[in-house]
């Protein structure tokens, strides 16, 4: 089958990265995976298929911090920094670029300010990491 000229979801992420922000594609993919992680964590008990699975900007920032720790441990801030993510507002810029690209949704109350200064990056990513002891 010949390739389609119509954009797919996978093609929109790189376009969003190139057109709507200074971040590499990996940063957008990380935020998308981190959103799934956060929604699952917060709404795991939800059984109603009609119920909202919305998370706030603050909740997403906390989920992304935890997801980054799970992915890269003590190197989380280094990896994110290589992508130009140096504060929680960068998560918000990525989220709103993905919203503009049709990859995420927002409520009328969601704003970029929801992502400003949610936590100090250095403290939360360097000192917030805990190695869990094996049982």
Backbone as a chain_set.jsonl record, in Angstrom:
{"seq": "XXXXXXXXXXXXXXXXXXXXXXXXXXXXXXXXXXXXXXXXXXXXXXXXXXXXXXXXXXXXXXXXXXXXXXXXXXXXXXXXXXXXXXXXXXXXXXXXXXXXXXXXXXXXXXXXXXXXXXXXXXXXXXXXXXXXXXX", "coords": {"N": [[0.85, -1.162, 0.0], [0.653, 2.219, -0.854], [2.329, 5.01, 0.772], [0.42, 7.261, 2.758], [-0.593, 10.628, 2.11], [-1.81, 12.038, 4.004], [-1.634, 13.552, 7.224], [-0.53, 11.716, 10.051], [-1.017, 10.781, 13.507], [1.509, 10.2, 14.523], [3.143, 11.633, 12.792], [2.41, 14.232, 13.399], [3.542, 14.936, 15.848], [6.39, 15.375, 15.425], [6.058, 17.596, 13.689], [4.822, 19.429, 15.371], [6.917, 19.776, 17.115], [8.797, 21.007, 15.48], [7.459, 23.289, 14.514], [6.143, 24.598, 16.637], [7.689, 24.943, 18.905], [10.855, 24.953, 20.699], [11.799, 22.419, 21.261], [13.109, 19.047, 21.083], [11.849, 16.169, 19.269], [11.814, 13.951, 21.004], [11.265, 15.077, 23.492], [8.586, 15.827, 23.288], [7.436, 13.326, 22.942], [8.113, 12.161, 25.393], [6.541, 13.734, 27.151], [3.987, 13.04, 26.258], [3.959, 10.256, 26.877], [4.369, 10.496, 29.602], [2.054, 11.828, 30.344], [0.145, 9.802, 29.95], [1.058, 7.995, 31.903], [0.612, 9.563, 34.221], [-2.185, 10.022, 34.16], [-3.083, 7.384, 34.383], [-2.098, 6.769, 36.918], [-3.441, 8.625, 38.598], [-6.138, 8.237, 37.986], [-6.619, 5.53, 38.245], [-8.428, 4.004, 39.711], [-10.817, 4.637, 38.571], [-13.729, 3.564, 37.041], [-15.82, 4.212, 35.437], [-16.517, 4.668, 32.119], [-17.324, 7.04, 31.007], [-16.446, 9.044, 32.618], [-14.457, 11.921, 33.42], [-11.023, 12.106, 32.694], [-9.24, 14.003, 33.155], [-6.274, 15.804, 34.016], [-4.697, 18.203, 36.066], [-2.463, 20.966, 35.324], [-0.538, 21.149, 37.355], [-0.738, 18.601, 38.507], [0.11, 17.073, 36.321], [2.752, 17.98, 36.034], [3.878, 16.993, 38.422], [3.493, 14.258, 37.965], [5.109, 13.955, 35.684], [7.605, 14.477, 36.769], [7.9, 12.284, 38.502], [7.698, 10.221, 36.597], [9.961, 10.769, 35.035], [11.957, 10.248, 36.922], [11.538, 7.496, 37.216], [12.237, 6.664, 34.66], [14.928, 7.564, 34.236], [16.268, 7.845, 36.657], [18.7, 9.271, 38.749], [19.706, 10.763, 36.701], [17.712, 12.207, 35.541], [17.247, 15.066, 35.46], [19.398, 15.846, 33.903], [18.921, 14.565, 31.432], [16.442, 15.744, 30.69], [17.28, 18.398, 30.604], [19.029, 18.34, 28.417], [17.219, 18.348, 26.399], [16.276, 20.868, 26.536], [14.494, 21.359, 28.536], [14.056, 22.937, 31.39], [12.55, 23.783, 33.45], [9.296, 23.719, 35.023], [7.518, 25.166, 33.464], [8.362, 24.666, 30.899], [7.343, 22.125, 30.431], [4.656, 22.852, 30.26], [4.697, 24.466, 27.94], [5.28, 22.541, 26.014], [3.026, 20.882, 26.304], [0.972, 22.675, 25.482], [1.745, 23.101, 22.85], [1.312, 20.547, 21.858], [-1.434, 20.413, 22.219], [-2.223, 22.365, 20.401], [-1.442, 21.031, 18.104], [-3.312, 19.086, 18.023], [-2.965, 16.791, 19.514], [-3.389, 16.588, 22.208], [-5.842, 17.471, 24.683], [-7.564, 20.24, 26.202], [-9.168, 21.875, 28.981], [-11.441, 24.67, 29.253], [-10.443, 26.115, 31.397], [-7.739, 25.556, 31.617], [-4.439, 26.775, 31.542], [-1.25, 28.125, 30.475], [-0.052, 29.194, 32.704], [-0.67, 27.401, 34.707], [1.425, 25.709, 34.789], [3.621, 27.082, 35.65], [6.392, 27.414, 37.725], [5.848, 25.148, 39.373], [7.41, 23.415, 40.816], [10.79, 23.597, 42.063], [13.147, 22.826, 39.746], [15.81, 21.774, 40.017], [15.923, 21.03, 42.749], [13.687, 19.277, 42.955], [14.256, 17.282, 41.061], [16.909, 16.485, 41.462], [17.302, 16.206, 44.268], [14.928, 15.099, 45.002], [14.842, 12.5, 44.24], [14.61, 9.125, 45.11], [16.108, 6.109, 45.973], [14.659, 3.047, 45.968], [14.629, 0.528, 48.42], [15.293, -2.916, 48.042], [13.008, -5.526, 48.797]], "CA": [[0.0, 0.0, 0.0], [1.492, 3.417, -0.886], [2.18, 5.854, 1.95], [-0.626, 8.284, 2.68], [-0.151, 12.013, 2.243], [-2.512, 12.635, 5.132], [-0.837, 13.464, 8.437], [-0.941, 10.786, 11.094], [-0.65, 11.288, 14.826], [2.949, 10.1, 14.69], [3.77, 12.693, 12.021], [2.104, 15.531, 13.984], [4.444, 15.259, 16.948], [7.562, 16.081, 14.92], [5.654, 18.889, 13.158], [4.645, 20.3, 16.533], [8.246, 20.073, 17.64], [9.484, 21.939, 14.591], [6.704, 24.512, 14.271], [5.542, 25.238, 17.797], [8.55, 25.05, 20.065], [12.281, 24.679, 20.512], [12.139, 21.144, 21.885], [13.215, 17.924, 20.14], [10.733, 15.228, 19.229], [11.845, 13.09, 22.2], [10.629, 15.79, 24.6], [7.144, 15.725, 23.089], [7.074, 11.928, 23.197], [8.205, 11.967, 26.834], [5.372, 14.351, 27.779], [2.82, 12.209, 25.937], [4.022, 9.035, 27.693], [4.208, 10.929, 30.987], [0.634, 12.103, 30.56], [-0.512, 8.498, 30.118], [1.479, 7.515, 33.221], [-0.05, 10.37, 35.244], [-3.624, 9.735, 34.121], [-3.27, 6.043, 34.937], [-1.837, 6.819, 38.357], [-4.463, 9.41, 39.29], [-7.49, 7.73, 37.72], [-6.571, 4.06, 38.168], [-9.626, 3.439, 40.335], [-11.987, 5.066, 37.799], [-14.283, 2.488, 36.218], [-16.84, 4.777, 34.562], [-15.886, 5.07, 30.859], [-17.755, 8.398, 30.665], [-15.87, 9.986, 33.579], [-13.315, 12.713, 32.975], [-9.701, 11.656, 33.111], [-8.427, 15.218, 33.079], [-5.339, 16.108, 35.09], [-4.312, 19.618, 36.051], [-1.069, 21.224, 34.991], [0.273, 20.802, 38.518], [-0.697, 17.134, 38.61], [0.943, 16.559, 35.242], [4.155, 18.261, 36.374], [4.289, 16.019, 39.439], [3.566, 12.964, 37.297], [6.282, 13.954, 34.798], [8.784, 14.355, 37.645], [7.969, 10.886, 38.927], [7.959, 9.423, 35.397], [11.372, 10.992, 34.689], [12.75, 9.482, 37.89], [11.426, 6.075, 36.877], [12.938, 6.431, 33.402], [16.359, 7.872, 34.221], [16.843, 7.945, 37.991], [19.396, 10.507, 39.104], [20.044, 11.493, 35.481], [16.484, 12.793, 34.992], [17.408, 16.491, 35.141], [20.371, 15.941, 32.816], [18.233, 14.189, 30.184], [15.481, 16.794, 30.365], [18.06, 19.586, 30.258], [19.537, 18.171, 27.047], [16.097, 18.656, 25.51], [15.869, 22.253, 26.759], [13.483, 21.418, 29.593], [14.779, 23.337, 32.594], [11.569, 24.19, 34.448], [7.967, 23.155, 34.777], [6.855, 25.908, 32.389], [8.702, 23.991, 29.641], [6.32, 21.076, 30.267], [3.456, 23.532, 29.797], [4.877, 24.867, 26.532], [5.155, 21.317, 25.212], [1.616, 20.485, 26.356], [0.158, 23.554, 24.659], [2.092, 22.81, 21.454], [0.606, 19.307, 21.515], [-2.853, 20.776, 22.106], [-2.345, 23.054, 19.102], [-1.277, 20.021, 17.048], [-4.417, 18.138, 18.098], [-2.523, 15.57, 20.175], [-3.893, 16.614, 23.575], [-7.004, 18.337, 24.855], [-7.563, 21.051, 27.41], [-10.444, 22.447, 29.384], [-11.373, 26.14, 29.145], [-9.726, 26.675, 32.545], [-6.318, 25.227, 31.551], [-3.579, 27.821, 30.983], [0.186, 27.922, 30.637], [0.293, 29.561, 34.081], [-0.827, 26.218, 35.558], [2.704, 24.993, 34.766], [4.705, 27.955, 36.109], [6.977, 27.273, 39.069], [5.18, 24.115, 40.165], [8.475, 23.042, 41.749], [12.142, 23.936, 41.642], [13.624, 21.676, 38.989], [17.022, 21.194, 40.607], [15.565, 20.381, 44.007], [12.748, 18.165, 42.75], [14.818, 16.195, 40.254], [18.166, 15.995, 42.03], [17.161, 15.819, 45.675], [13.668, 14.397, 45.179], [14.965, 11.112, 43.803], [14.879, 8.165, 46.188], [16.329, 4.732, 45.544], [13.876, 2.174, 46.841], [15.33, -0.67, 48.862], [14.66, -4.189, 47.677], [12.399, -6.194, 49.966]], "C": [[0.906, 1.238, 0.0], [1.295, 4.264, 0.363], [1.129, 6.941, 1.717], [0.002, 9.668, 2.799], [-0.833, 12.711, 3.412], [-1.666, 12.494, 6.388], [-1.403, 12.444, 9.408], [-0.536, 11.383, 12.425], [0.859, 11.248, 15.014], [3.679, 11.19, 13.916], [3.514, 14.064, 12.641], [3.059, 15.9, 15.115], [5.71, 15.921, 16.43], [7.216, 17.456, 14.345], [5.452, 19.876, 14.306], [5.997, 20.706, 17.089], [8.95, 21.112, 16.777], [8.778, 23.287, 14.521], [6.322, 25.278, 15.526], [6.457, 25.335, 19.007], [9.973, 24.62, 19.789], [12.738, 23.31, 21.013], [12.252, 20.044, 20.836], [12.02, 16.984, 20.263], [10.673, 14.368, 20.486], [11.16, 13.753, 23.393], [9.111, 15.692, 24.508], [6.667, 14.299, 23.384], [7.117, 11.622, 24.686], [6.966, 12.527, 27.532], [4.12, 13.54, 27.475], [2.807, 10.93, 26.778], [3.813, 9.371, 29.166], [2.778, 11.289, 31.317], [-0.122, 10.799, 30.776], [-0.202, 7.916, 31.494], [0.697, 8.241, 34.318], [-1.541, 10.089, 35.313], [-3.891, 8.368, 34.742], [-3.089, 6.055, 36.455], [-2.977, 7.51, 39.111], [-5.847, 8.786, 39.157], [-7.549, 6.202, 37.639], [-7.837, 3.407, 38.711], [-10.899, 3.732, 39.541], [-12.476, 3.934, 36.896], [-15.335, 2.994, 35.239], [-16.181, 5.27, 33.268], [-16.25, 6.496, 30.438], [-17.109, 9.461, 31.558], [-14.66, 10.703, 32.978], [-12.021, 12.108, 33.513], [-8.702, 12.811, 33.011], [-7.465, 15.282, 34.26], [-4.959, 17.578, 34.955], [-2.849, 19.754, 35.63], [-0.137, 20.843, 36.131], [0.383, 19.287, 38.679], [0.191, 16.532, 37.527], [2.413, 16.81, 35.528], [4.677, 17.271, 37.409], [4.433, 14.624, 38.824], [4.786, 12.87, 36.386], [7.578, 13.845, 35.6], [8.971, 12.899, 38.059], [8.32, 9.965, 37.747], [9.42, 9.563, 34.969], [12.287, 10.233, 35.642], [12.704, 7.995, 37.577], [12.22, 5.739, 35.615], [14.456, 6.523, 33.542], [16.998, 8.022, 35.588], [17.485, 9.296, 38.235], [19.828, 11.322, 37.882], [18.847, 12.233, 34.884], [16.679, 14.254, 34.583], [18.384, 16.686, 33.987], [19.694, 15.643, 31.477], [17.267, 15.289, 29.768], [16.2, 18.074, 29.944], [18.64, 19.521, 28.848], [18.462, 18.499, 26.024], [15.617, 20.099, 25.666], [14.78, 22.416, 27.795], [14.211, 21.703, 30.903], [13.846, 23.82, 33.708], [10.205, 23.642, 34.076], [7.213, 23.899, 33.684], [7.193, 25.305, 31.027], [7.733, 22.833, 29.382], [5.036, 21.701, 29.71], [3.559, 23.958, 28.339], [4.735, 23.661, 25.605], [3.7, 20.871, 25.163], [0.782, 21.366, 25.425], [0.516, 23.437, 23.175], [1.378, 21.542, 20.987], [-0.898, 19.537, 21.409], [-3.091, 21.432, 20.754], [-2.247, 22.073, 17.936], [-2.382, 18.97, 17.076], [-4.072, 16.835, 18.781], [-2.974, 15.465, 21.622], [-5.095, 17.542, 23.59], [-6.851, 19.125, 26.137], [-8.978, 21.455, 27.745], [-10.33, 23.962, 29.238], [-10.569, 26.792, 30.278], [-8.216, 26.428, 32.495], [-5.538, 26.36, 30.887], [-2.124, 27.438, 31.185], [0.625, 28.252, 32.065], [0.151, 28.394, 35.051], [0.496, 25.463, 35.7], [3.862, 25.824, 35.321], [5.103, 27.645, 37.542], [6.24, 26.278, 39.949], [6.158, 23.574, 41.209], [9.805, 23.511, 41.178], [12.755, 22.695, 40.999], [14.812, 20.993, 39.655], [16.685, 20.423, 41.884], [14.725, 19.136, 43.771], [13.372, 16.995, 42.007], [16.121, 15.643, 40.817], [17.969, 15.445, 43.441], [15.872, 15.048, 45.932], [13.726, 12.934, 44.806], [15.313, 10.223, 44.985], [15.058, 6.788, 45.562], [15.57, 3.848, 46.513], [14.673, 0.915, 47.171], [14.566, -1.906, 48.453], [14.134, -4.872, 48.924], [13.056, -7.505, 50.238]], "O": [[1.847, 1.295, 0.791], [0.217, 4.246, 0.957], [0.984, 7.462, 0.61], [0.997, 9.855, 3.499], [-0.479, 13.835, 3.768], [-1.05, 11.451, 6.61], [-2.619, 12.33, 9.564], [0.198, 12.37, 12.476], [1.433, 12.165, 15.603], [4.743, 11.632, 14.349], [4.311, 14.979, 12.439], [3.349, 17.08, 15.31], [6.087, 16.966, 16.96], [7.999, 18.393, 14.496], [5.868, 21.031, 14.214], [6.193, 21.855, 17.486], [9.626, 21.999, 17.298], [9.439, 24.325, 14.473], [6.191, 26.501, 15.479], [6.008, 25.784, 20.061], [10.259, 23.997, 18.767], [13.936, 23.075, 21.169], [11.572, 20.094, 19.812], [11.283, 17.017, 21.248], [9.584, 14.087, 20.985], [10.544, 13.072, 24.213], [8.431, 15.498, 25.516], [5.621, 14.101, 24.002], [6.256, 10.904, 25.196], [6.4, 11.872, 28.408], [3.272, 13.37, 28.351], [1.771, 10.559, 27.328], [3.16, 8.622, 29.893], [2.329, 11.083, 32.444], [-0.942, 10.701, 31.689], [-1.093, 7.404, 32.172], [0.181, 7.606, 35.238], [-2.098, 9.934, 36.4], [-4.82, 8.213, 35.536], [-3.851, 5.418, 37.181], [-3.422, 7.021, 40.15], [-6.636, 8.803, 40.102], [-8.458, 5.654, 37.016], [-8.263, 2.366, 38.212], [-11.945, 3.14, 39.808], [-11.716, 3.412, 36.08], [-15.705, 2.28, 34.307], [-15.369, 6.195, 33.31], [-15.563, 7.092, 29.608], [-17.22, 10.654, 31.275], [-13.943, 10.155, 32.14], [-11.959, 11.658, 34.657], [-7.503, 12.616, 32.812], [-7.802, 14.865, 35.369], [-4.91, 18.118, 33.85], [-2.104, 18.775, 35.589], [0.932, 20.278, 35.902], [1.461, 18.759, 38.952], [0.938, 15.588, 37.786], [3.243, 15.933, 35.286], [5.793, 16.768, 37.283], [5.38, 13.899, 39.129], [5.429, 11.822, 36.32], [8.532, 13.199, 35.166], [10.073, 12.356, 37.973], [9.133, 9.05, 37.882], [10.047, 8.577, 34.581], [13.278, 9.641, 35.216], [13.722, 7.309, 37.665], [12.804, 4.66, 35.512], [15.185, 5.671, 33.033], [18.193, 8.307, 35.663], [16.889, 10.338, 37.961], [20.271, 12.461, 38.028], [18.971, 12.83, 33.815], [16.311, 14.637, 33.472], [18.212, 17.598, 33.178], [19.872, 16.379, 30.506], [17.275, 15.72, 28.615], [15.76, 18.755, 29.018], [18.73, 20.541, 28.165], [18.774, 18.889, 24.899], [14.663, 20.511, 25.006], [14.202, 23.495, 27.924], [14.891, 20.837, 31.455], [14.303, 24.218, 34.779], [9.989, 23.165, 32.961], [6.345, 23.313, 33.037], [6.398, 25.417, 30.094], [7.348, 22.591, 28.238], [4.41, 21.151, 28.805], [2.596, 23.819, 27.585], [4.135, 23.761, 24.535], [3.196, 20.519, 24.096], [-0.031, 20.852, 24.658], [-0.345, 23.659, 22.324], [0.899, 21.474, 19.855], [-1.561, 18.91, 20.583], [-4.043, 21.097, 20.049], [-2.892, 22.26, 16.904], [-2.392, 18.06, 16.247], [-4.811, 15.86, 18.648], [-2.948, 14.381, 22.205], [-5.337, 18.294, 22.646], [-6.11, 18.737, 27.041], [-9.876, 21.387, 26.905], [-9.222, 24.483, 29.11], [-10.071, 27.906, 30.119], [-7.479, 27.041, 33.267], [-5.911, 26.845, 29.82], [-1.806, 26.541, 31.966], [1.571, 27.653, 32.577], [0.782, 28.393, 36.108], [0.663, 24.668, 36.625], [4.975, 25.314, 35.449], [4.269, 27.616, 38.447], [6.028, 26.531, 41.135], [5.775, 23.308, 42.348], [9.932, 23.784, 39.984], [12.865, 21.646, 41.633], [14.815, 19.775, 39.833], [17.123, 19.286, 42.062], [15.011, 18.07, 44.316], [13.054, 15.84, 42.29], [16.407, 14.455, 40.663], [18.423, 14.346, 43.757], [15.737, 14.407, 46.974], [12.765, 12.198, 45.028], [16.209, 10.54, 45.767], [14.26, 6.36, 44.728], [15.801, 3.887, 47.722], [15.308, 0.319, 46.301], [13.337, -1.939, 48.51], [14.751, -4.801, 49.986], [12.676, -8.202, 51.178]]}, "num_chains": 1, "name": "protein.A"}
